[in-house]
mmCIF file of C-alpha atoms in Angstrom:
data_model
loop_
_atom_site.group_PDB
_atom_site.id
_atom_site.type_symbol
_atom_site.label_atom_id
_atom_site.label_comp_id
_atom_site.label_asym_id
_atom_site.label_seq_id
_atom_site.Cartn_x
_atom_site.Cartn_y
_atom_site.Cartn_z
ATOM 1 C CA UNK A 1 0.000 0.000 0.000
ATOM 2 C CA UNK A 2 1.290 3.459 -0.865
ATOM 3 C CA UNK A 3 1.436 5.707 2.211
ATOM 4 C CA UNK A 4 -0.673 8.885 2.206
ATOM 5 C CA UNK A 5 2.100 11.476 1.981
ATOM 6 C CA UNK A 6 1.086 15.173 1.962
ATOM 7 C CA UNK A 7 1.915 16.969 -1.253
ATOM 8 C CA UNK A 8 1.835 20.552 -2.333
ATOM 9 C CA UNK A 9 3.630 23.748 -1.220
ATOM 10 C CA UNK A 10 2.804 23.366 2.526
ATOM 11 C CA UNK A 11 3.790 19.728 2.833
ATOM 12 C CA UNK A 12 7.156 20.458 4.406
ATOM 13 C CA UNK A 13 5.504 22.517 7.213
ATOM 14 C CA UNK A 14 3.000 19.839 8.259
ATOM 15 C CA UNK A 15 5.169 18.158 10.954
ATOM 16 C CA UNK A 16 5.922 21.503 12.603
ATOM 17 C CA UNK A 17 2.248 22.519 12.586
ATOM 18 C CA UNK A 18 1.240 19.230 14.144
ATOM 19 C CA UNK A 19 3.848 19.731 16.909
ATOM 20 C CA UNK A 20 2.562 23.241 17.666
ATOM 21 C CA UNK A 21 -1.000 21.949 17.831
ATOM 22 C CA UNK A 22 0.042 19.228 20.253
ATOM 23 C CA UNK A 23 1.736 21.784 22.539
ATOM 24 C CA UNK A 24 -1.373 23.968 22.535
ATOM 25 C CA UNK A 25 -3.648 21.046 23.429
ATOM 26 C CA UNK A 26 -1.322 20.053 26.268
ATOM 27 C CA UNK A 27 -1.290 23.607 27.601
ATOM 28 C CA UNK A 28 -5.086 23.780 27.571
ATOM 29 C CA UNK A 29 -5.339 20.442 29.388
ATOM 30 C CA UNK A 30 -2.818 21.586 32.043
ATOM 31 C CA UNK A 31 -4.768 24.798 32.631
ATOM 32 C CA UNK A 32 -7.994 22.847 33.004
ATOM 33 C CA UNK A 33 -6.390 20.528 35.555
ATOM 34 C CA UNK A 34 -4.890 23.454 37.450
ATOM 35 C CA UNK A 35 -8.291 25.051 37.919
ATOM 36 C CA UNK A 36 -9.395 22.133 40.101
ATOM 37 C CA UNK A 37 -6.458 22.424 42.508
ATOM 38 C CA UNK A 38 -7.219 23.065 46.169
ATOM 39 C CA UNK A 39 -5.391 26.415 46.107
ATOM 40 C CA UNK A 40 -7.048 29.396 44.481
ATOM 41 C CA UNK A 41 -5.892 30.610 41.065
ATOM 42 C CA UNK A 42 -3.796 33.384 42.599
ATOM 43 C CA UNK A 43 -1.578 30.935 44.478
ATOM 44 C CA UNK A 44 -2.155 32.919 47.687
ATOM 45 C CA UNK A 45 -2.046 30.866 50.894
ATOM 46 C CA UNK A 46 -4.484 31.797 53.649
ATOM 47 C CA UNK A 47 -3.743 31.692 57.350
ATOM 48 C CA UNK A 48 -6.053 32.769 60.186
ATOM 49 C CA UNK A 49 -5.443 33.789 63.805
ATOM 50 C CA UNK A 50 -7.978 32.616 66.387
ATOM 51 C CA UNK A 51 -7.465 34.406 69.717
ATOM 52 C CA UNK A 52 -9.463 34.379 72.923
ATOM 53 C CA UNK A 53 -7.297 37.003 74.692
ATOM 54 C CA UNK A 54 -6.238 40.337 73.194
ATOM 55 C CA UNK A 55 -2.500 40.656 72.514
ATOM 56 C CA UNK A 56 -1.905 44.082 70.926
ATOM 57 C CA UNK A 57 1.672 44.670 69.735
ATOM 58 C CA UNK A 58 2.625 41.159 70.782
ATOM 59 C CA UNK A 59 6.205 39.974 70.119
ATOM 60 C CA UNK A 60 4.598 36.661 69.126
ATOM 61 C CA UNK A 61 3.019 38.234 66.037
ATOM 62 C CA UNK A 62 6.164 40.051 64.962
ATOM 63 C CA UNK A 63 8.363 36.973 65.284
ATOM 64 C CA UNK A 64 5.735 34.812 63.570
ATOM 65 C CA UNK A 65 5.508 37.064 60.517
ATOM 66 C CA UNK A 66 9.294 37.414 60.392
ATOM 67 C CA UNK A 67 9.722 33.634 60.227
ATOM 68 C CA UNK A 68 7.164 33.378 57.416
ATOM 69 C CA UNK A 69 8.899 36.203 55.556
ATOM 70 C CA UNK A 70 12.255 34.464 55.802
ATOM 71 C CA UNK A 71 10.644 31.393 54.262
ATOM 72 C CA UNK A 72 9.186 33.256 51.296
ATOM 73 C CA UNK A 73 5.663 34.050 52.515
ATOM 74 C CA UNK A 74 4.868 37.735 52.072
ATOM 75 C CA UNK A 75 1.569 39.171 53.237
ATOM 76 C CA UNK A 76 -0.212 40.865 50.349
ATOM 77 C CA UNK A 77 1.711 38.873 47.743
ATOM 78 C CA UNK A 78 1.451 35.130 48.307
ATOM 79 C CA UNK A 79 -0.019 35.203 51.822
ATOM 80 C CA UNK A 80 -3.329 36.458 53.229
ATOM 81 C CA UNK A 81 -3.850 36.725 57.003
ATOM 82 C CA UNK A 82 -7.366 36.569 58.418
ATOM 83 C CA UNK A 83 -8.106 37.840 61.926
ATOM 84 C CA UNK A 84 -4.586 39.257 62.002
ATOM 85 C CA UNK A 85 -5.104 42.101 64.452
ATOM 86 C CA UNK A 86 -3.961 41.428 67.996
ATOM 87 C CA UNK A 87 -7.157 43.070 69.250
ATOM 88 C CA UNK A 88 -9.459 40.877 67.145
ATOM 89 C CA UNK A 89 -10.505 38.267 69.698
ATOM 90 C CA UNK A 90 -13.224 35.647 70.026
ATOM 91 C CA UNK A 91 -13.660 34.776 73.725
ATOM 92 C CA UNK A 92 -17.263 33.725 73.072
ATOM 93 C CA UNK A 93 -17.275 30.152 71.654
ATOM 94 C CA UNK A 94 -20.266 30.935 69.429
ATOM 95 C CA UNK A 95 -18.467 33.905 67.834
ATOM 96 C CA UNK A 96 -15.285 31.860 67.469
ATOM 97 C CA UNK A 97 -17.236 29.088 65.749
ATOM 98 C CA UNK A 98 -18.837 31.581 63.387
ATOM 99 C CA UNK A 99 -15.450 33.041 62.451
ATOM 100 C CA UNK A 100 -13.903 29.601 61.887
ATOM 101 C CA UNK A 101 -16.773 28.508 59.652
ATOM 102 C CA UNK A 102 -16.386 31.680 57.586
ATOM 103 C CA UNK A 103 -12.653 31.023 57.225
ATOM 104 C CA UNK A 104 -13.395 27.474 56.153
ATOM 105 C CA UNK A 105 -15.677 28.806 53.401
ATOM 106 C CA UNK A 106 -12.896 31.157 52.297
ATOM 107 C CA UNK A 107 -10.537 28.207 51.907
ATOM 108 C CA UNK A 108 -8.158 28.927 54.800
ATOM 109 C CA UNK A 109 -5.086 26.675 54.732
ATOM 110 C CA UNK A 110 -3.901 26.961 58.355
ATOM 111 C CA UNK A 111 -5.669 28.231 61.486
ATOM 112 C CA UNK A 112 -3.376 29.340 64.316
ATOM 113 C CA UNK A 113 -5.335 28.836 67.537
ATOM 114 C CA UNK A 114 -3.827 30.626 70.539
ATOM 115 C CA UNK A 115 -5.737 28.608 73.149
ATOM 116 C CA UNK A 116 -6.922 25.090 73.864
ATOM 117 C CA UNK A 117 -10.576 26.072 73.464
ATOM 118 C CA UNK A 118 -9.830 27.808 70.166
ATOM 119 C CA UNK A 119 -7.987 24.767 68.867
ATOM 120 C CA UNK A 120 -11.002 22.594 69.698
ATOM 121 C CA UNK A 121 -13.283 24.891 67.705
ATOM 122 C CA UNK A 122 -10.886 25.027 64.748
ATOM 123 C CA UNK A 123 -10.593 21.246 64.740
ATOM 124 C CA UNK A 124 -14.345 20.713 64.835
ATOM 125 C CA UNK A 125 -15.515 23.445 62.458
ATOM 126 C CA UNK A 126 -12.776 23.730 59.812
ATOM 127 C CA UNK A 127 -12.272 20.186 58.504
ATOM 128 C CA UNK A 128 -10.437 21.447 55.449
ATOM 129 C CA UNK A 129 -7.728 23.343 57.361
ATOM 130 C CA UNK A 130 -4.626 22.366 59.265
ATOM 131 C CA UNK A 131 -4.631 23.585 62.868
ATOM 132 C CA UNK A 132 -1.551 25.024 64.551
ATOM 133 C CA UNK A 133 -2.180 25.349 68.283
ATOM 134 C CA UNK A 134 -0.672 27.031 71.324
ATOM 135 C CA UNK A 135 -2.120 24.777 74.024
ATOM 136 C CA UNK A 136 -1.284 23.939 77.613
ATOM 137 C CA UNK A 137 -1.440 20.155 77.271
ATOM 138 C CA UNK A 138 -2.339 18.909 73.760
ATOM 139 C CA UNK A 139 -2.373 15.279 74.846
ATOM 140 C CA UNK A 140 -4.753 15.867 77.750
ATOM 141 C CA UNK A 141 -6.949 17.924 75.405
ATOM 142 C CA UNK A 142 -7.079 15.005 72.962
ATOM 143 C CA UNK A 143 -5.411 16.860 70.102
ATOM 144 C CA UNK A 144 -2.587 14.337 69.656
ATOM 145 C CA UNK A 145 -1.576 10.996 71.084
ATOM 146 C CA UNK A 146 2.073 11.195 70.051
ATOM 147 C CA UNK A 147 3.586 14.683 70.181
ATOM 148 C CA UNK A 148 6.599 13.497 68.181
ATOM 149 C CA UNK A 149 4.379 12.426 65.281
ATOM 150 C CA UNK A 150 0.979 14.118 65.535
ATOM 151 C CA UNK A 151 -2.013 12.382 64.019
ATOM 152 C CA UNK A 152 -4.644 14.119 61.936
ATOM 153 C CA UNK A 153 -4.585 17.834 61.134
ATOM 154 C CA UNK A 154 -3.118 19.326 64.328
ATOM 155 C CA UNK A 155 0.291 20.257 65.689
ATOM 156 C CA UNK A 156 1.836 23.264 67.400
ATOM 157 C CA UNK A 157 3.626 24.503 70.512
ATOM 158 C CA UNK A 158 2.694 23.739 74.107
ATOM 159 C CA UNK A 159 2.166 26.491 76.649
ATOM 160 C CA UNK A 160 3.385 24.301 79.471
ATOM 161 C CA UNK A 161 4.611 26.338 82.395
ATOM 162 C CA UNK A 162 7.085 24.277 84.446
ATOM 163 C CA UNK A 163 4.960 24.129 87.589
ATOM 164 C CA UNK A 164 7.856 22.782 89.622
ATOM 165 C CA UNK A 165 9.991 25.770 88.679
ATOM 166 C CA UNK A 166 7.197 28.233 89.466
ATOM 167 C CA UNK A 167 6.719 26.769 92.941
ATOM 168 C CA UNK A 168 10.448 26.507 93.555
ATOM 169 C CA UNK A 169 10.852 30.221 92.786
ATOM 170 C CA UNK A 170 7.902 31.052 95.048
ATOM 171 C CA UNK A 171 9.446 29.105 97.917
ATOM 172 C CA UNK A 172 12.684 31.055 97.545
ATOM 173 C CA UNK A 173 10.827 34.371 97.594
ATOM 174 C CA UNK A 174 8.187 33.803 100.305
ATOM 175 C CA UNK A 175 9.602 32.664 103.660
ATOM 176 C CA UNK A 176 7.818 29.724 105.232
ATOM 177 C CA UNK A 177 5.591 29.062 102.223
ATOM 178 C CA UNK A 178 3.471 25.958 102.854
ATOM 179 C CA UNK A 179 -0.064 26.466 101.499
ATOM 180 C CA UNK A 180 -0.847 27.618 97.976
ATOM 181 C CA UNK A 181 -4.250 28.518 96.542
ATOM 182 C CA UNK A 182 -5.255 27.936 92.925
ATOM 183 C CA UNK A 183 -8.437 29.408 91.475
ATOM 184 C CA UNK A 184 -9.326 27.654 88.248
ATOM 185 C CA UNK A 185 -12.277 27.574 85.798
ATOM 186 C CA UNK A 186 -13.197 23.908 85.174
ATOM 187 C CA UNK A 187 -15.188 24.846 82.062
ATOM 188 C CA UNK A 188 -11.986 25.946 80.315
ATOM 189 C CA UNK A 189 -10.338 22.859 78.763
ATOM 190 C CA UNK A 190 -6.861 24.151 79.599
ATOM 191 C CA UNK A 191 -7.566 24.676 83.304
ATOM 192 C CA UNK A 192 -7.841 21.125 84.649
ATOM 193 C CA UNK A 193 -4.504 19.918 83.195
ATOM 194 C CA UNK A 194 -2.917 23.065 84.660
ATOM 195 C CA UNK A 195 -4.435 22.306 88.061
ATOM 196 C CA UNK A 196 -3.124 18.749 87.930
ATOM 197 C CA UNK A 197 0.384 19.894 87.015
ATOM 198 C CA UNK A 198 0.511 22.327 89.941
ATOM 199 C CA UNK A 199 -0.914 19.682 92.288
ATOM 200 C CA UNK A 200 1.814 17.212 91.332
ATOM 201 C CA UNK A 201 4.560 19.832 91.640
ATOM 202 C CA UNK A 202 3.258 20.895 95.067
ATOM 203 C CA UNK A 203 3.216 17.306 96.294
ATOM 204 C CA UNK A 204 6.767 16.741 95.039
ATOM 205 C CA UNK A 205 7.980 19.801 96.955
ATOM 206 C CA UNK A 206 6.123 19.097 100.183
ATOM 207 C CA UNK A 207 3.603 21.890 99.675
ATOM 208 C CA UNK A 208 -0.174 21.825 100.040
ATOM 209 C CA UNK A 209 -2.205 22.997 97.053
ATOM 210 C CA UNK A 210 -5.798 24.034 97.732
ATOM 211 C CA UNK A 211 -7.960 24.633 94.669
ATOM 212 C CA UNK A 212 -11.222 26.501 94.249
ATOM 213 C CA UNK A 213 -13.430 26.642 91.164
ATOM 214 C CA UNK A 214 -14.771 29.765 89.498
ATOM 215 C CA UNK A 215 -16.741 30.368 86.309
ATOM 216 C CA UNK A 216 -15.755 33.870 85.249
ATOM 217 C CA UNK A 217 -14.258 37.086 86.572
ATOM 218 C CA UNK A 218 -17.473 37.972 88.413
ATOM 219 C CA UNK A 219 -17.268 35.086 90.850
ATOM 220 C CA UNK A 220 -13.493 35.011 91.185
ATOM 221 C CA UNK A 221 -13.492 37.204 94.360
ATOM 222 C CA UNK A 222 -15.668 34.611 96.098
ATOM 223 C CA UNK A 223 -13.257 31.834 95.161
ATOM 224 C CA UNK A 224 -10.314 33.853 96.467
ATOM 225 C CA UNK A 225 -12.183 34.576 99.710
ATOM 226 C CA UNK A 226 -12.640 30.851 100.280
ATOM 227 C CA UNK A 227 -8.977 30.139 99.569
ATOM 228 C CA UNK A 228 -7.740 32.818 101.958
ATOM 229 C CA UNK A 229 -10.305 32.749 104.775
ATOM 230 C CA UNK A 230 -10.964 29.012 104.908
ATOM 231 C CA UNK A 231 -7.866 27.594 103.257
ATOM 232 C CA UNK A 232 -5.313 29.908 104.877
ATOM 233 C CA UNK A 233 -3.218 30.050 101.695
ATOM 234 C CA UNK A 234 -0.075 32.175 101.546
ATOM 235 C CA UNK A 235 0.136 32.531 97.769
ATOM 236 C CA UNK A 236 -2.422 32.661 94.970
ATOM 237 C CA UNK A 237 -1.835 31.119 91.553
ATOM 238 C CA UNK A 238 -3.635 31.832 88.298
ATOM 239 C CA UNK A 239 -4.263 28.640 86.367
ATOM 240 C CA UNK A 240 -2.780 28.410 82.887
ATOM 241 C CA UNK A 241 -5.966 29.005 80.894
ATOM 242 C CA UNK A 242 -7.482 31.827 78.817
ATOM 243 C CA UNK A 243 -10.388 32.303 81.236
ATOM 244 C CA UNK A 244 -7.997 32.773 84.155
ATOM 245 C CA UNK A 245 -5.754 35.057 82.101
ATOM 246 C CA UNK A 246 -8.679 37.354 81.303
ATOM 247 C CA UNK A 247 -9.537 37.420 85.027
ATOM 248 C CA UNK A 248 -6.054 38.418 86.204
ATOM 249 C CA UNK A 249 -7.111 42.038 87.001
ATOM 250 C CA UNK A 250 -9.810 40.674 89.338
ATOM 251 C CA UNK A 251 -7.346 38.213 90.862
ATOM 252 C CA UNK A 252 -4.880 41.036 91.475
ATOM 253 C CA UNK A 253 -7.572 43.158 93.111
ATOM 254 C CA UNK A 254 -8.649 40.311 95.385
ATOM 255 C CA UNK A 255 -5.060 39.462 96.295
ATOM 256 C CA UNK A 256 -4.381 43.102 97.179
ATOM 257 C CA UNK A 257 -7.490 43.220 99.369
ATOM 258 C CA UNK A 258 -6.141 40.328 101.465
ATOM 259 C CA UNK A 259 -2.519 41.523 101.223
ATOM 260 C CA UNK A 260 -1.427 38.225 99.754
ATOM 261 C CA UNK A 261 0.964 37.738 96.816
ATOM 262 C CA UNK A 262 -0.026 36.038 93.599
ATOM 263 C CA UNK A 263 1.942 34.486 90.742
ATOM 264 C CA UNK A 264 0.934 34.264 87.087
ATOM 265 C CA UNK A 265 2.035 32.691 83.829
ATOM 266 C CA UNK A 266 1.845 35.809 81.651
ATOM 267 C CA UNK A 267 4.534 38.475 81.584
ATOM 268 C CA UNK A 268 1.927 41.269 81.290
ATOM 269 C CA UNK A 269 0.527 40.572 84.795
ATOM 270 C CA UNK A 270 2.361 43.521 86.314
ATOM 271 C CA UNK A 271 0.427 43.282 89.601
ATOM 272 C CA UNK A 272 1.878 39.813 90.245
ATOM 273 C CA UNK A 273 4.776 39.386 92.636
ATOM 274 C CA UNK A 274 6.153 36.658 90.358
ATOM 275 C CA UNK A 275 5.586 35.746 86.729
ATOM 276 C CA UNK A 276 7.036 32.798 84.861
ATOM 277 C CA UNK A 277 6.107 32.735 81.194
ATOM 278 C CA UNK A 278 7.382 31.414 77.865
ATOM 279 C CA UNK A 279 9.456 33.912 75.924
ATOM 280 C CA UNK A 280 6.927 35.477 73.528
ATOM 281 C CA UNK A 281 9.317 36.097 70.636
ATOM 282 C CA UNK A 282 10.670 32.554 70.841
ATOM 283 C CA UNK A 283 7.120 31.161 70.792
ATOM 284 C CA UNK A 284 6.320 33.265 67.722
ATOM 285 C CA UNK A 285 9.414 31.996 65.913
ATOM 286 C CA UNK A 286 8.560 28.386 66.697
ATOM 287 C CA UNK A 287 4.997 28.775 65.450
ATOM 288 C CA UNK A 288 6.181 30.654 62.355
ATOM 289 C CA UNK A 289 8.578 27.881 61.347
ATOM 290 C CA UNK A 290 5.866 25.276 61.831
ATOM 291 C CA UNK A 291 3.329 27.340 59.881
ATOM 292 C CA UNK A 292 5.722 27.723 56.940
ATOM 293 C CA UNK A 293 6.159 23.964 56.743
ATOM 294 C CA UNK A 294 2.406 23.380 56.810
ATOM 295 C CA UNK A 295 1.799 26.046 54.153
ATOM 296 C CA UNK A 296 4.416 24.385 51.969
ATOM 297 C CA UNK A 297 2.395 21.179 52.082
ATOM 298 C CA UNK A 298 3.951 19.280 54.991
ATOM 299 C CA UNK A 299 1.688 16.918 56.896
ATOM 300 C CA UNK A 300 1.228 17.709 60.608
ATOM 301 C CA UNK A 301 2.591 14.207 61.254
ATOM 302 C CA UNK A 302 5.975 15.441 60.017
ATOM 303 C CA UNK A 303 5.870 18.594 62.210
ATOM 304 C CA UNK A 304 6.356 17.504 65.847
ATOM 305 C CA UNK A 305 4.750 19.367 68.736
ATOM 306 C CA UNK A 306 7.338 21.567 70.460
ATOM 307 C CA UNK A 307 7.701 22.804 74.035
ATOM 308 C CA UNK A 308 8.703 26.423 74.750
ATOM 309 C CA UNK A 309 12.458 26.794 74.492
ATOM 310 C CA UNK A 310 12.931 29.697 76.868
ATOM 311 C CA UNK A 311 11.093 31.097 79.868
ATOM 312 C CA UNK A 312 11.201 34.557 81.394
ATOM 313 C CA UNK A 313 11.112 35.368 85.101
ATOM 314 C CA UNK A 314 9.413 38.600 86.123
ATOM 315 C CA UNK A 315 9.444 40.168 89.608
ATOM 316 C CA UNK A 316 7.658 43.187 91.040
ATOM 317 C CA UNK A 317 9.735 45.176 93.488
ATOM 318 C CA UNK A 318 6.735 47.422 94.128
ATOM 319 C CA UNK A 319 4.446 44.534 95.139
ATOM 320 C CA UNK A 320 7.190 43.034 97.292
ATOM 321 C CA UNK A 321 7.598 46.312 99.198
ATOM 322 C CA UNK A 322 3.827 46.657 99.661
ATOM 323 C CA UNK A 323 3.685 43.158 101.147
ATOM 324 C CA UNK A 324 6.826 43.519 103.233
ATOM 325 C CA UNK A 325 8.692 40.828 101.260
ATOM 326 C CA UNK A 326 12.429 41.116 100.668
ATOM 327 C CA UNK A 327 13.264 39.750 97.235
ATOM 328 C CA UNK A 328 16.355 37.518 97.519
ATOM 329 C CA UNK A 329 19.353 38.902 95.663
ATOM 330 C CA UNK A 330 19.992 35.637 93.827
ATOM 331 C CA UNK A 331 16.428 35.503 92.493
ATOM 332 C CA UNK A 332 16.671 39.137 91.378
ATOM 333 C CA UNK A 333 19.841 38.280 89.457
ATOM 334 C CA UNK A 334 18.047 35.413 87.710
ATOM 335 C CA UNK A 335 15.073 37.556 86.725
ATOM 336 C CA UNK A 336 14.667 38.802 83.183
ATOM 337 C CA UNK A 337 12.474 41.715 84.292
ATOM 338 C CA UNK A 338 12.275 43.478 87.656
ATOM 339 C CA UNK A 339 9.414 45.953 87.780
ATOM 340 C CA UNK A 340 9.845 48.880 90.181
#
């Protein structure tokens, strides 16, 4: 059989034309496939902040954004941040749920939840997003079983305060310290693990921890009254939980009324005699590095949960003078901040 060979003036261009046509078809097919990708056409990744406590001008935010920038994520170019203001907070679970569901509809890639309760809401109401948490005890909260290789869609940084170190510092500062009072909100999922950690640390150091429940800032004074008048405590502790953090002004007022010192886990609690808190900038850097990996497609299973790498000690010389407490020179030397 004689092959059908093109003839005529354009015959020599036929192979080239067929090649061009093939390239065009391939390009159209690639574009069609790309339109079904999970990311939007702009290639912009979306990350959302879910806060339950206001943190204006927080070093966490600055360090977080700096880490993302170093890894090629630039807000306004290939990165969009939802809920980015440090004053945009959702302490009400219903409002937090509403915000998370809206972010889910917008196709958010990663939700950064700055509390245990926020992480629970993000997990339950944004099934399409990865969740990066800052949580007191992610195992006790049921977020992960193995912090070295997280399961599912969640990983992050713990907000574990070394309870043994907090109590050890308090013993060095307050002569004859024996009984410690902890007011905690059992409805906050971060509060009970915090209570248990302080209880174990107190037992290990031969101290007695007396705990009292409260619901919100309004009934905190009653809880403190029970701890002081009936429990005879010599130091008040704020549990490591968002509800307790928001109630610190009321705790400080109650402590001052009974002329009793209190200790807290947030550096901004200036009325506290003693604060022991994770270094904010270091926390932000840790979260930023983890977020960059998740945005680049890493599975949470390959991004281990991390503990804080550095803690800051804060002391109040003013509170110590008001309570007639002499701050030991060696503790003052160890402190990162001494407020006058």
